[in-house]
Amino acid sequence: MKIIELREYKIKPGKTEEWIQWMNDELLPYQHSKGMLIIDTYLRTDDNGVDFFVWLREFESEDARQRIYKETYNDWWITVIRPKVFTLIDEHSINVKLLYPAL
C-alpha cells in the first residue's frame, strides 16, 4: 500500500530563500537519487508572517519507506547535512503525518 508523507518545517526568520534554494539544489536531488518520490513542495505563511516549508513524499509501502530511510539518513547525513538543516529550520517544528489511501 502506498504511503504519502506530509512534512512541514518552520523556516527560521530570514532563511526562507536560502532554505528553498538549498532544498532545490541539494536535498531534493539527493533524496530523489535514493528512491524518494517528491510529489510537490509548498511554502505556507501563517498569520504571524512565519514561513513554513510543506512537502509531500510518496513511498510504495512501509517496507520501502524504511529501506529508503536507512539508505538516505546515513552517517554522512547525520554529520554533514543535519547540522546545516537546523541552521535553516526550527528542529522542534518538524511535523510529519503519514497518509494512506482511503479507497
PDB file of N, CA and C in Angstrom:
ATOM      1  N   MET A   1       0.839  -1.175   0.000  1.00  0.00           N
ATOM      2  CA  MET A   1       0.000   0.000   0.000  1.00  0.00           C
ATOM      3  C   MET A   1       0.892   1.249   0.000  1.00  0.00           C
ATOM      4  N   LYS A   2       0.608   2.158  -0.906  1.00  0.00           N
ATOM      5  CA  LYS A   2       1.376   3.400  -0.981  1.00  0.00           C
ATOM      6  C   LYS A   2       1.170   4.247   0.265  1.00  0.00           C
ATOM      7  N   ILE A   3       2.231   4.973   0.608  1.00  0.00           N
ATOM      8  CA  ILE A   3       2.201   5.876   1.759  1.00  0.00           C
ATOM      9  C   ILE A   3       2.674   7.245   1.303  1.00  0.00           C
ATOM     10  N   ILE A   4       1.961   8.257   1.719  1.00  0.00           N
ATOM     11  CA  ILE A   4       2.371   9.635   1.462  1.00  0.00           C
ATOM     12  C   ILE A   4       2.796  10.240   2.791  1.00  0.00           C
ATOM     13  N   GLU A   5       3.938  10.897   2.789  1.00  0.00           N
ATOM     14  CA  GLU A   5       4.348  11.689   3.949  1.00  0.00           C
ATOM     15  C   GLU A   5       4.018  13.144   3.667  1.00  0.00           C
ATOM     16  N   LEU A   6       3.301  13.758   4.572  1.00  0.00           N
ATOM     17  CA  LEU A   6       3.068  15.195   4.545  1.00  0.00           C
ATOM     18  C   LEU A   6       4.009  15.772   5.603  1.00  0.00           C
ATOM     19  N   ARG A   7       4.981  16.552   5.160  1.00  0.00           N
ATOM     20  CA  ARG A   7       6.014  17.078   6.054  1.00  0.00           C
ATOM     21  C   ARG A   7       5.929  18.597   6.081  1.00  0.00           C
ATOM     22  N   GLU A   8       6.077  19.174   7.280  1.00  0.00           N
ATOM     23  CA  GLU A   8       6.049  20.628   7.423  1.00  0.00           C
ATOM     24  C   GLU A   8       7.148  21.055   8.385  1.00  0.00           C
ATOM     25  N   TYR A   9       7.913  22.078   7.966  1.00  0.00           N
ATOM     26  CA  TYR A   9       9.010  22.614   8.775  1.00  0.00           C
ATOM     27  C   TYR A   9       8.857  24.126   8.892  1.00  0.00           C
ATOM     28  N   LYS A  10       9.075  24.632  10.077  1.00  0.00           N
ATOM     29  CA  LYS A  10       9.087  26.081  10.304  1.00  0.00           C
ATOM     30  C   LYS A  10      10.468  26.597   9.909  1.00  0.00           C
ATOM     31  N   ILE A  11      10.488  27.528   8.972  1.00  0.00           N
ATOM     32  CA  ILE A  11      11.745  28.096   8.500  1.00  0.00           C
ATOM     33  C   ILE A  11      12.150  29.230   9.436  1.00  0.00           C
ATOM     34  N   LYS A  12      13.432  29.276   9.773  1.00  0.00           N
ATOM     35  CA  LYS A  12      13.914  30.337  10.656  1.00  0.00           C
ATOM     36  C   LYS A  12      13.788  31.692   9.960  1.00  0.00           C
ATOM     37  N   PRO A  13      13.550  32.743  10.739  1.00  0.00           N
ATOM     38  CA  PRO A  13      13.385  34.082  10.148  1.00  0.00           C
ATOM     39  C   PRO A  13      14.576  34.467   9.259  1.00  0.00           C
ATOM     40  N   GLY A  14      14.237  34.975   8.086  1.00  0.00           N
ATOM     41  CA  GLY A  14      15.257  35.433   7.145  1.00  0.00           C
ATOM     42  C   GLY A  14      15.951  34.329   6.372  1.00  0.00           C
ATOM     43  N   LYS A  15      15.534  33.086   6.541  1.00  0.00           N
ATOM     44  CA  LYS A  15      16.212  31.946   5.910  1.00  0.00           C
ATOM     45  C   LYS A  15      15.399  31.283   4.797  1.00  0.00           C
ATOM     46  N   THR A  16      14.246  31.843   4.475  1.00  0.00           N
ATOM     47  CA  THR A  16      13.354  31.180   3.510  1.00  0.00           C
ATOM     48  C   THR A  16      14.015  30.979   2.150  1.00  0.00           C
ATOM     49  N   GLU A  17      14.566  32.028   1.573  1.00  0.00           N
ATOM     50  CA  GLU A  17      15.177  31.893   0.247  1.00  0.00           C
ATOM     51  C   GLU A  17      16.337  30.914   0.264  1.00  0.00           C
ATOM     52  N   GLU A  18      17.173  30.983   1.296  1.00  0.00           N
ATOM     53  CA  GLU A  18      18.314  30.067   1.406  1.00  0.00           C
ATOM     54  C   GLU A  18      17.837  28.622   1.532  1.00  0.00           C
ATOM     55  N   TRP A  19      16.811  28.394   2.355  1.00  0.00           N
ATOM     56  CA  TRP A  19      16.275  27.046   2.530  1.00  0.00           C
ATOM     57  C   TRP A  19      15.729  26.495   1.216  1.00  0.00           C
ATOM     58  N   ILE A  20      14.925  27.274   0.532  1.00  0.00           N
ATOM     59  CA  ILE A  20      14.323  26.807  -0.727  1.00  0.00           C
ATOM     60  C   ILE A  20      15.402  26.522  -1.768  1.00  0.00           C
ATOM     61  N   GLN A  21      16.382  27.401  -1.861  1.00  0.00           N
ATOM     62  CA  GLN A  21      17.474  27.188  -2.824  1.00  0.00           C
ATOM     63  C   GLN A  21      18.235  25.907  -2.498  1.00  0.00           C
ATOM     64  N   TRP A  22      18.560  25.710  -1.225  1.00  0.00           N
ATOM     65  CA  TRP A  22      19.306  24.526  -0.810  1.00  0.00           C
ATOM     66  C   TRP A  22      18.503  23.251  -1.033  1.00  0.00           C
ATOM     67  N   MET A  23      17.214  23.300  -0.732  1.00  0.00           N
ATOM     68  CA  MET A  23      16.354  22.139  -0.994  1.00  0.00           C
ATOM     69  C   MET A  23      16.380  21.788  -2.483  1.00  0.00           C
ATOM     70  N   ASN A  24      16.196  22.806  -3.327  1.00  0.00           N
ATOM     71  CA  ASN A  24      16.148  22.560  -4.768  1.00  0.00           C
ATOM     72  C   ASN A  24      17.484  22.097  -5.335  1.00  0.00           C
ATOM     73  N   ASP A  25      18.568  22.668  -4.848  1.00  0.00           N
ATOM     74  CA  ASP A  25      19.889  22.371  -5.412  1.00  0.00           C
ATOM     75  C   ASP A  25      20.507  21.083  -4.868  1.00  0.00           C
ATOM     76  N   GLU A  26      20.270  20.778  -3.591  1.00  0.00           N
ATOM     77  CA  GLU A  26      20.981  19.664  -2.966  1.00  0.00           C
ATOM     78  C   GLU A  26      20.095  18.594  -2.346  1.00  0.00           C
ATOM     79  N   LEU A  27      19.205  18.994  -1.473  1.00  0.00           N
ATOM     80  CA  LEU A  27      18.482  17.982  -0.698  1.00  0.00           C
ATOM     81  C   LEU A  27      17.491  17.172  -1.530  1.00  0.00           C
ATOM     82  N   LEU A  28      16.684  17.841  -2.335  1.00  0.00           N
ATOM     83  CA  LEU A  28      15.709  17.094  -3.132  1.00  0.00           C
ATOM     84  C   LEU A  28      16.384  16.181  -4.150  1.00  0.00           C
ATOM     85  N   PRO A  29      17.402  16.645  -4.884  1.00  0.00           N
ATOM     86  CA  PRO A  29      18.093  15.721  -5.803  1.00  0.00           C
ATOM     87  C   PRO A  29      18.713  14.522  -5.072  1.00  0.00           C
ATOM     88  N   TYR A  30      19.298  14.772  -3.908  1.00  0.00           N
ATOM     89  CA  TYR A  30      19.890  13.668  -3.133  1.00  0.00           C
ATOM     90  C   TYR A  30      18.813  12.663  -2.734  1.00  0.00           C
ATOM     91  N   GLN A  31      17.710  13.154  -2.184  1.00  0.00           N
ATOM     92  CA  GLN A  31      16.654  12.247  -1.750  1.00  0.00           C
ATOM     93  C   GLN A  31      16.045  11.505  -2.935  1.00  0.00           C
ATOM     94  N   HIS A  32      15.892  12.190  -4.039  1.00  0.00           N
ATOM     95  CA  HIS A  32      15.380  11.534  -5.252  1.00  0.00           C
ATOM     96  C   HIS A  32      16.335  10.417  -5.691  1.00  0.00           C
ATOM     97  N   SER A  33      17.635  10.663  -5.604  1.00  0.00           N
ATOM     98  CA  SER A  33      18.621   9.653  -6.007  1.00  0.00           C
ATOM     99  C   SER A  33      18.563   8.411  -5.126  1.00  0.00           C
ATOM    100  N   LYS A  34      18.015   8.534  -3.927  1.00  0.00           N
ATOM    101  CA  LYS A  34      17.892   7.410  -3.003  1.00  0.00           C
ATOM    102  C   LYS A  34      16.558   6.682  -3.161  1.00  0.00           C
ATOM    103  N   GLY A  35      15.718   7.150  -4.074  1.00  0.00           N
ATOM    104  CA  GLY A  35      14.458   6.461  -4.357  1.00  0.00           C
ATOM    105  C   GLY A  35      13.212   7.137  -3.823  1.00  0.00           C
ATOM    106  N   MET A  36      13.366   8.331  -3.250  1.00  0.00           N
ATOM    107  CA  MET A  36      12.181   9.042  -2.758  1.00  0.00           C
ATOM    108  C   MET A  36      11.490   9.750  -3.916  1.00  0.00           C
ATOM    109  N   LEU A  37      10.186   9.619  -3.963  1.00  0.00           N
ATOM    110  CA  LEU A  37       9.390  10.348  -4.944  1.00  0.00           C
ATOM    111  C   LEU A  37       8.863  11.594  -4.262  1.00  0.00           C
ATOM    112  N   ILE A  38       9.341  12.741  -4.703  1.00  0.00           N
ATOM    113  CA  ILE A  38       8.883  14.016  -4.169  1.00  0.00           C
ATOM    114  C   ILE A  38       7.689  14.441  -5.021  1.00  0.00           C
ATOM    115  N   ILE A  39       6.515  14.462  -4.420  1.00  0.00           N
ATOM    116  CA  ILE A  39       5.311  14.807  -5.164  1.00  0.00           C
ATOM    117  C   ILE A  39       5.265  16.303  -5.447  1.00  0.00           C
ATOM    118  N   ASP A  40       5.480  17.105  -4.417  1.00  0.00           N
ATOM    119  CA  ASP A  40       5.456  18.553  -4.607  1.00  0.00           C
ATOM    120  C   ASP A  40       5.951  19.237  -3.340  1.00  0.00           C
ATOM    121  N   THR A  41       6.278  20.520  -3.483  1.00  0.00           N
ATOM    122  CA  THR A  41       6.719  21.343  -2.354  1.00  0.00           C
ATOM    123  C   THR A  41       5.895  22.622  -2.339  1.00  0.00           C
ATOM    124  N   TYR A  42       5.712  23.172  -1.130  1.00  0.00           N
ATOM    125  CA  TYR A  42       4.886  24.359  -0.965  1.00  0.00           C
ATOM    126  C   TYR A  42       5.497  25.271   0.084  1.00  0.00           C
ATOM    127  N   LEU A  43       5.174  26.522   0.000  1.00  0.00           N
ATOM    128  CA  LEU A  43       5.529  27.491   1.027  1.00  0.00           C
ATOM    129  C   LEU A  43       4.236  28.020   1.615  1.00  0.00           C
ATOM    130  N   ARG A  44       4.139  27.980   2.951  1.00  0.00           N
ATOM    131  CA  ARG A  44       2.954  28.472   3.662  1.00  0.00           C
ATOM    132  C   ARG A  44       3.415  29.535   4.649  1.00  0.00           C
ATOM    133  N   THR A  45       2.705  30.641   4.687  1.00  0.00           N
ATOM    134  CA  THR A  45       2.996  31.701   5.650  1.00  0.00           C
ATOM    135  C   THR A  45       1.814  31.817   6.590  1.00  0.00           C
ATOM    136  N   ASP A  46       2.087  31.740   7.908  1.00  0.00           N
ATOM    137  CA  ASP A  46       0.988  31.817   8.871  1.00  0.00           C
ATOM    138  C   ASP A  46       0.580  33.270   9.114  1.00  0.00           C
ATOM    139  N   ASP A  47      -0.390  33.475   9.984  1.00  0.00           N
ATOM    140  CA  ASP A  47      -0.927  34.811  10.260  1.00  0.00           C
ATOM    141  C   ASP A  47       0.098  35.745  10.896  1.00  0.00           C
ATOM    142  N   ASN A  48       1.166  35.180  11.457  1.00  0.00           N
ATOM    143  CA  ASN A  48       2.222  35.981  12.086  1.00  0.00           C
ATOM    144  C   ASN A  48       3.391  36.258  11.147  1.00  0.00           C
ATOM    145  N   GLY A  49       3.257  35.847   9.884  1.00  0.00           N
ATOM    146  CA  GLY A  49       4.322  36.071   8.910  1.00  0.00           C
ATOM    147  C   GLY A  49       5.435  35.048   8.959  1.00  0.00           C
ATOM    148  N   VAL A  50       5.221  33.941   9.672  1.00  0.00           N
ATOM    149  CA  VAL A  50       6.220  32.877   9.764  1.00  0.00           C
ATOM    150  C   VAL A  50       6.059  31.943   8.567  1.00  0.00           C
ATOM    151  N   ASP A  51       7.177  31.642   7.906  1.00  0.00           N
ATOM    152  CA  ASP A  51       7.154  30.756   6.738  1.00  0.00           C
ATOM    153  C   ASP A  51       7.347  29.302   7.144  1.00  0.00           C
ATOM    154  N   PHE A  52       6.599  28.438   6.479  1.00  0.00           N
ATOM    155  CA  PHE A  52       6.700  27.002   6.665  1.00  0.00           C
ATOM    156  C   PHE A  52       6.930  26.353   5.311  1.00  0.00           C
ATOM    157  N   PHE A  53       7.813  25.378   5.276  1.00  0.00           N
ATOM    158  CA  PHE A  53       8.040  24.577   4.079  1.00  0.00           C
ATOM    159  C   PHE A  53       7.220  23.312   4.233  1.00  0.00           C
ATOM    160  N   VAL A  54       6.358  23.045   3.263  1.00  0.00           N
ATOM    161  CA  VAL A  54       5.476  21.887   3.290  1.00  0.00           C
ATOM    162  C   VAL A  54       5.759  21.068   2.040  1.00  0.00           C
ATOM    163  N   TRP A  55       5.889  19.757   2.223  1.00  0.00           N
ATOM    164  CA  TRP A  55       6.139  18.915   1.052  1.00  0.00           C
ATOM    165  C   TRP A  55       5.562  17.536   1.229  1.00  0.00           C
ATOM    166  N   LEU A  56       5.397  16.868   0.099  1.00  0.00           N
ATOM    167  CA  LEU A  56       4.808  15.536   0.056  1.00  0.00           C
ATOM    168  C   LEU A  56       5.786  14.570  -0.594  1.00  0.00           C
ATOM    169  N   ARG A  57       5.985  13.424   0.071  1.00  0.00           N
ATOM    170  CA  ARG A  57       6.817  12.363  -0.487  1.00  0.00           C
ATOM    171  C   ARG A  57       5.988  11.087  -0.536  1.00  0.00           C
ATOM    172  N   GLU A  58       6.206  10.290  -1.585  1.00  0.00           N
ATOM    173  CA  GLU A  58       5.453   9.048  -1.748  1.00  0.00           C
ATOM    174  C   GLU A  58       6.390   7.851  -1.712  1.00  0.00           C
ATOM    175  N   PHE A  59       5.909   6.785  -1.036  1.00  0.00           N
ATOM    176  CA  PHE A  59       6.636   5.526  -0.957  1.00  0.00           C
ATOM    177  C   PHE A  59       5.698   4.394  -1.355  1.00  0.00           C
ATOM    178  N   GLU A  60       6.240   3.351  -1.953  1.00  0.00           N
ATOM    179  CA  GLU A  60       5.421   2.221  -2.401  1.00  0.00           C
ATOM    180  C   GLU A  60       4.792   1.458  -1.239  1.00  0.00           C
ATOM    181  N   SER A  61       5.477   1.436  -0.102  1.00  0.00           N
ATOM    182  CA  SER A  61       4.991   0.701   1.060  1.00  0.00           C
ATOM    183  C   SER A  61       5.778   1.153   2.286  1.00  0.00           C
ATOM    184  N   GLU A  62       5.360   0.690   3.451  1.00  0.00           N
ATOM    185  CA  GLU A  62       6.107   0.998   4.675  1.00  0.00           C
ATOM    186  C   GLU A  62       7.484   0.348   4.638  1.00  0.00           C
ATOM    187  N   ASP A  63       7.578  -0.859   4.103  1.00  0.00           N
ATOM    188  CA  ASP A  63       8.886  -1.514   3.979  1.00  0.00           C
ATOM    189  C   ASP A  63       9.817  -0.700   3.096  1.00  0.00           C
ATOM    190  N   ALA A  64       9.302  -0.206   1.974  1.00  0.00           N
ATOM    191  CA  ALA A  64      10.109   0.622   1.075  1.00  0.00           C
ATOM    192  C   ALA A  64      10.524   1.917   1.765  1.00  0.00           C
ATOM    193  N   ARG A  65       9.624   2.500   2.508  1.00  0.00           N
ATOM    194  CA  ARG A  65       9.937   3.744   3.230  1.00  0.00           C
ATOM    195  C   ARG A  65      11.068   3.512   4.228  1.00  0.00           C
ATOM    196  N   GLN A  66      11.002   2.434   4.982  1.00  0.00           N
ATOM    197  CA  GLN A  66      12.045   2.142   5.961  1.00  0.00           C
ATOM    198  C   GLN A  66      13.387   1.848   5.283  1.00  0.00           C
ATOM    199  N   ARG A  67      13.365   1.117   4.177  1.00  0.00           N
ATOM    200  CA  ARG A  67      14.595   0.810   3.441  1.00  0.00           C
ATOM    201  C   ARG A  67      15.238   2.082   2.907  1.00  0.00           C
ATOM    202  N   ILE A  68      14.425   2.955   2.313  1.00  0.00           N
ATOM    203  CA  ILE A  68      14.937   4.207   1.748  1.00  0.00           C
ATOM    204  C   ILE A  68      15.443   5.118   2.862  1.00  0.00           C
ATOM    205  N   TYR A  69      14.764   5.143   3.991  1.00  0.00           N
ATOM    206  CA  TYR A  69      15.251   5.932   5.137  1.00  0.00           C
ATOM    207  C   TYR A  69      16.656   5.486   5.530  1.00  0.00           C
ATOM    208  N   LYS A  70      16.875   4.167   5.630  1.00  0.00           N
ATOM    209  CA  LYS A  70      18.190   3.654   6.021  1.00  0.00           C
ATOM    210  C   LYS A  70      19.269   4.072   5.031  1.00  0.00           C
ATOM    211  N   GLU A  71      18.934   4.057   3.744  1.00  0.00           N
ATOM    212  CA  GLU A  71      19.897   4.436   2.707  1.00  0.00           C
ATOM    213  C   GLU A  71      20.142   5.946   2.681  1.00  0.00           C
ATOM    214  N   THR A  72      19.150   6.714   3.025  1.00  0.00           N
ATOM    215  CA  THR A  72      19.231   8.173   2.934  1.00  0.00           C
ATOM    216  C   THR A  72      19.847   8.799   4.174  1.00  0.00           C
ATOM    217  N   TYR A  73      19.354   8.422   5.324  1.00  0.00           N
ATOM    218  CA  TYR A  73      19.765   9.061   6.575  1.00  0.00           C
ATOM    219  C   TYR A  73      20.917   8.287   7.210  1.00  0.00           C
ATOM    220  N   ASN A  74      22.040   8.310   6.499  1.00  0.00           N
ATOM    221  CA  ASN A  74      23.244   7.592   6.894  1.00  0.00           C
ATOM    222  C   ASN A  74      24.165   8.489   7.729  1.00  0.00           C
ATOM    223  N   ASP A  75      25.367   7.998   8.012  1.00  0.00           N
ATOM    224  CA  ASP A  75      26.321   8.776   8.815  1.00  0.00           C
ATOM    225  C   ASP A  75      26.646  10.118   8.173  1.00  0.00           C
ATOM    226  N   TRP A  76      26.797  10.141   6.855  1.00  0.00           N
ATOM    227  CA  TRP A  76      27.087  11.390   6.148  1.00  0.00           C
ATOM    228  C   TRP A  76      25.965  12.394   6.388  1.00  0.00           C
ATOM    229  N   TRP A  77      24.725  11.924   6.282  1.00  0.00           N
ATOM    230  CA  TRP A  77      23.569  12.798   6.512  1.00  0.00           C
ATOM    231  C   TRP A  77      23.604  13.354   7.937  1.00  0.00           C
ATOM    232  N   ILE A  78      23.858  12.489   8.889  1.00  0.00           N
ATOM    233  CA  ILE A  78      23.834  12.884  10.299  1.00  0.00           C
ATOM    234  C   ILE A  78      24.942  13.883  10.628  1.00  0.00           C
ATOM    235  N   THR A  79      26.141  13.674  10.086  1.00  0.00           N
ATOM    236  CA  THR A  79      27.273  14.539  10.450  1.00  0.00           C
ATOM    237  C   THR A  79      27.416  15.782   9.594  1.00  0.00           C
ATOM    238  N   VAL A  80      26.977  15.729   8.343  1.00  0.00           N
ATOM    239  CA  VAL A  80      27.182  16.854   7.427  1.00  0.00           C
ATOM    240  C   VAL A  80      25.884  17.621   7.147  1.00  0.00           C
ATOM    241  N   ILE A  81      24.855  16.922   6.756  1.00  0.00           N
ATOM    242  CA  ILE A  81      23.619  17.577   6.302  1.00  0.00           C
ATOM    243  C   ILE A  81      22.752  18.041   7.463  1.00  0.00           C
ATOM    244  N   ARG A  82      22.533  17.176   8.426  1.00  0.00           N
ATOM    245  CA  ARG A  82      21.635  17.505   9.547  1.00  0.00           C
ATOM    246  C   ARG A  82      22.014  18.810  10.253  1.00  0.00           C
ATOM    247  N   PRO A  83      23.289  19.047  10.566  1.00  0.00           N
ATOM    248  CA  PRO A  83      23.628  20.325  11.213  1.00  0.00           C
ATOM    249  C   PRO A  83      23.274  21.546  10.352  1.00  0.00           C
ATOM    250  N   LYS A  84      23.453  21.434   9.037  1.00  0.00           N
ATOM    251  CA  LYS A  84      23.104  22.534   8.127  1.00  0.00           C
ATOM    252  C   LYS A  84      21.591  22.757   8.123  1.00  0.00           C
ATOM    253  N   VAL A  85      20.839  21.656   8.101  1.00  0.00           N
ATOM    254  CA  VAL A  85      19.372  21.750   8.099  1.00  0.00           C
ATOM    255  C   VAL A  85      18.900  22.622   9.258  1.00  0.00           C
ATOM    256  N   PHE A  86      19.465  22.384  10.435  1.00  0.00           N
ATOM    257  CA  PHE A  86      18.967  23.073  11.623  1.00  0.00           C
ATOM    258  C   PHE A  86      19.515  24.484  11.788  1.00  0.00           C
ATOM    259  N   THR A  87      20.331  24.944  10.836  1.00  0.00           N
ATOM    260  CA  THR A  87      20.651  26.377  10.787  1.00  0.00           C
ATOM    261  C   THR A  87      19.570  27.123  10.022  1.00  0.00           C
ATOM    262  N   LEU A  88      18.729  26.373   9.295  1.00  0.00           N
ATOM    263  CA  LEU A  88      17.719  26.978   8.427  1.00  0.00           C
ATOM    264  C   LEU A  88      16.282  26.755   8.892  1.00  0.00           C
ATOM    265  N   ILE A  89      16.038  25.641   9.557  1.00  0.00           N
ATOM    266  CA  ILE A  89      14.687  25.373  10.059  1.00  0.00           C
ATOM    267  C   ILE A  89      14.740  25.104  11.562  1.00  0.00           C
ATOM    268  N   ASP A  90      13.581  25.270  12.200  1.00  0.00           N
ATOM    269  CA  ASP A  90      13.442  25.011  13.626  1.00  0.00           C
ATOM    270  C   ASP A  90      13.325  23.510  13.846  1.00  0.00           C
ATOM    271  N   GLU A  91      14.315  22.937  14.503  1.00  0.00           N
ATOM    272  CA  GLU A  91      14.367  21.491  14.715  1.00  0.00           C
ATOM    273  C   GLU A  91      13.113  20.961  15.400  1.00  0.00           C
ATOM    274  N   HIS A  92      12.545  21.722  16.296  1.00  0.00           N
ATOM    275  CA  HIS A  92      11.393  21.255  17.071  1.00  0.00           C
ATOM    276  C   HIS A  92      10.064  21.444  16.332  1.00  0.00           C
ATOM    277  N   SER A  93      10.123  22.030  15.148  1.00  0.00           N
ATOM    278  CA  SER A  93       8.890  22.286  14.396  1.00  0.00           C
ATOM    279  C   SER A  93       8.568  21.186  13.396  1.00  0.00           C
ATOM    280  N   ILE A  94       9.442  20.228  13.237  1.00  0.00           N
ATOM    281  CA  ILE A  94       9.234  19.197  12.217  1.00  0.00           C
ATOM    282  C   ILE A  94       7.962  18.418  12.531  1.00  0.00           C
ATOM    283  N   ASN A  95       7.065  18.406  11.551  1.00  0.00           N
ATOM    284  CA  ASN A  95       5.771  17.744  11.701  1.00  0.00           C
ATOM    285  C   ASN A  95       5.603  16.806  10.510  1.00  0.00           C
ATOM    286  N   VAL A  96       5.498  15.510  10.790  1.00  0.00           N
ATOM    287  CA  VAL A  96       5.349  14.508   9.731  1.00  0.00           C
ATOM    288  C   VAL A  96       4.062  13.736   9.982  1.00  0.00           C
ATOM    289  N   LYS A  97       3.234  13.675   8.956  1.00  0.00           N
ATOM    290  CA  LYS A  97       1.999  12.893   9.023  1.00  0.00           C
ATOM    291  C   LYS A  97       2.036  11.873   7.893  1.00  0.00           C
ATOM    292  N   LEU A  98       1.639  10.648   8.204  1.00  0.00           N
ATOM    293  CA  LEU A  98       1.547   9.605   7.188  1.00  0.00           C
ATOM    294  C   LEU A  98       0.114   9.534   6.685  1.00  0.00           C
ATOM    295  N   LEU A  99      -0.023   9.543   5.375  1.00  0.00           N
ATOM    296  CA  LEU A  99      -1.330   9.478   4.732  1.00  0.00           C
ATOM    297  C   LEU A  99      -1.447   8.182   3.947  1.00  0.00           C
ATOM    298  N   TYR A 100      -2.579   7.507   4.095  1.00  0.00           N
ATOM    299  CA  TYR A 100      -2.824   6.246   3.414  1.00  0.00           C
ATOM    300  C   TYR A 100      -4.043   6.398   2.520  1.00  0.00           C
ATOM    301  N   PRO A 101      -4.074   5.676   1.379  1.00  0.00           N
ATOM    302  CA  PRO A 101      -5.235   5.774   0.508  1.00  0.00           C
ATOM    303  C   PRO A 101      -6.529   5.418   1.231  1.00  0.00           C
ATOM    304  N   ALA A 102      -7.549   6.199   1.006  1.00  0.00           N
ATOM    305  CA  ALA A 102      -8.846   5.959   1.638  1.00  0.00           C
ATOM    306  C   ALA A 102      -9.666   4.929   0.859  1.00  0.00           C
ATOM    307  N   LEU A 103      -9.430   4.858  -0.426  1.00  0.00           N
ATOM    308  CA  LEU A 103     -10.206   3.940  -1.260  1.00  0.00           C
ATOM    309  C   LEU A 103      -9.298   3.007  -2.030  1.00  0.00           C
TER     310      LEU A 103
END
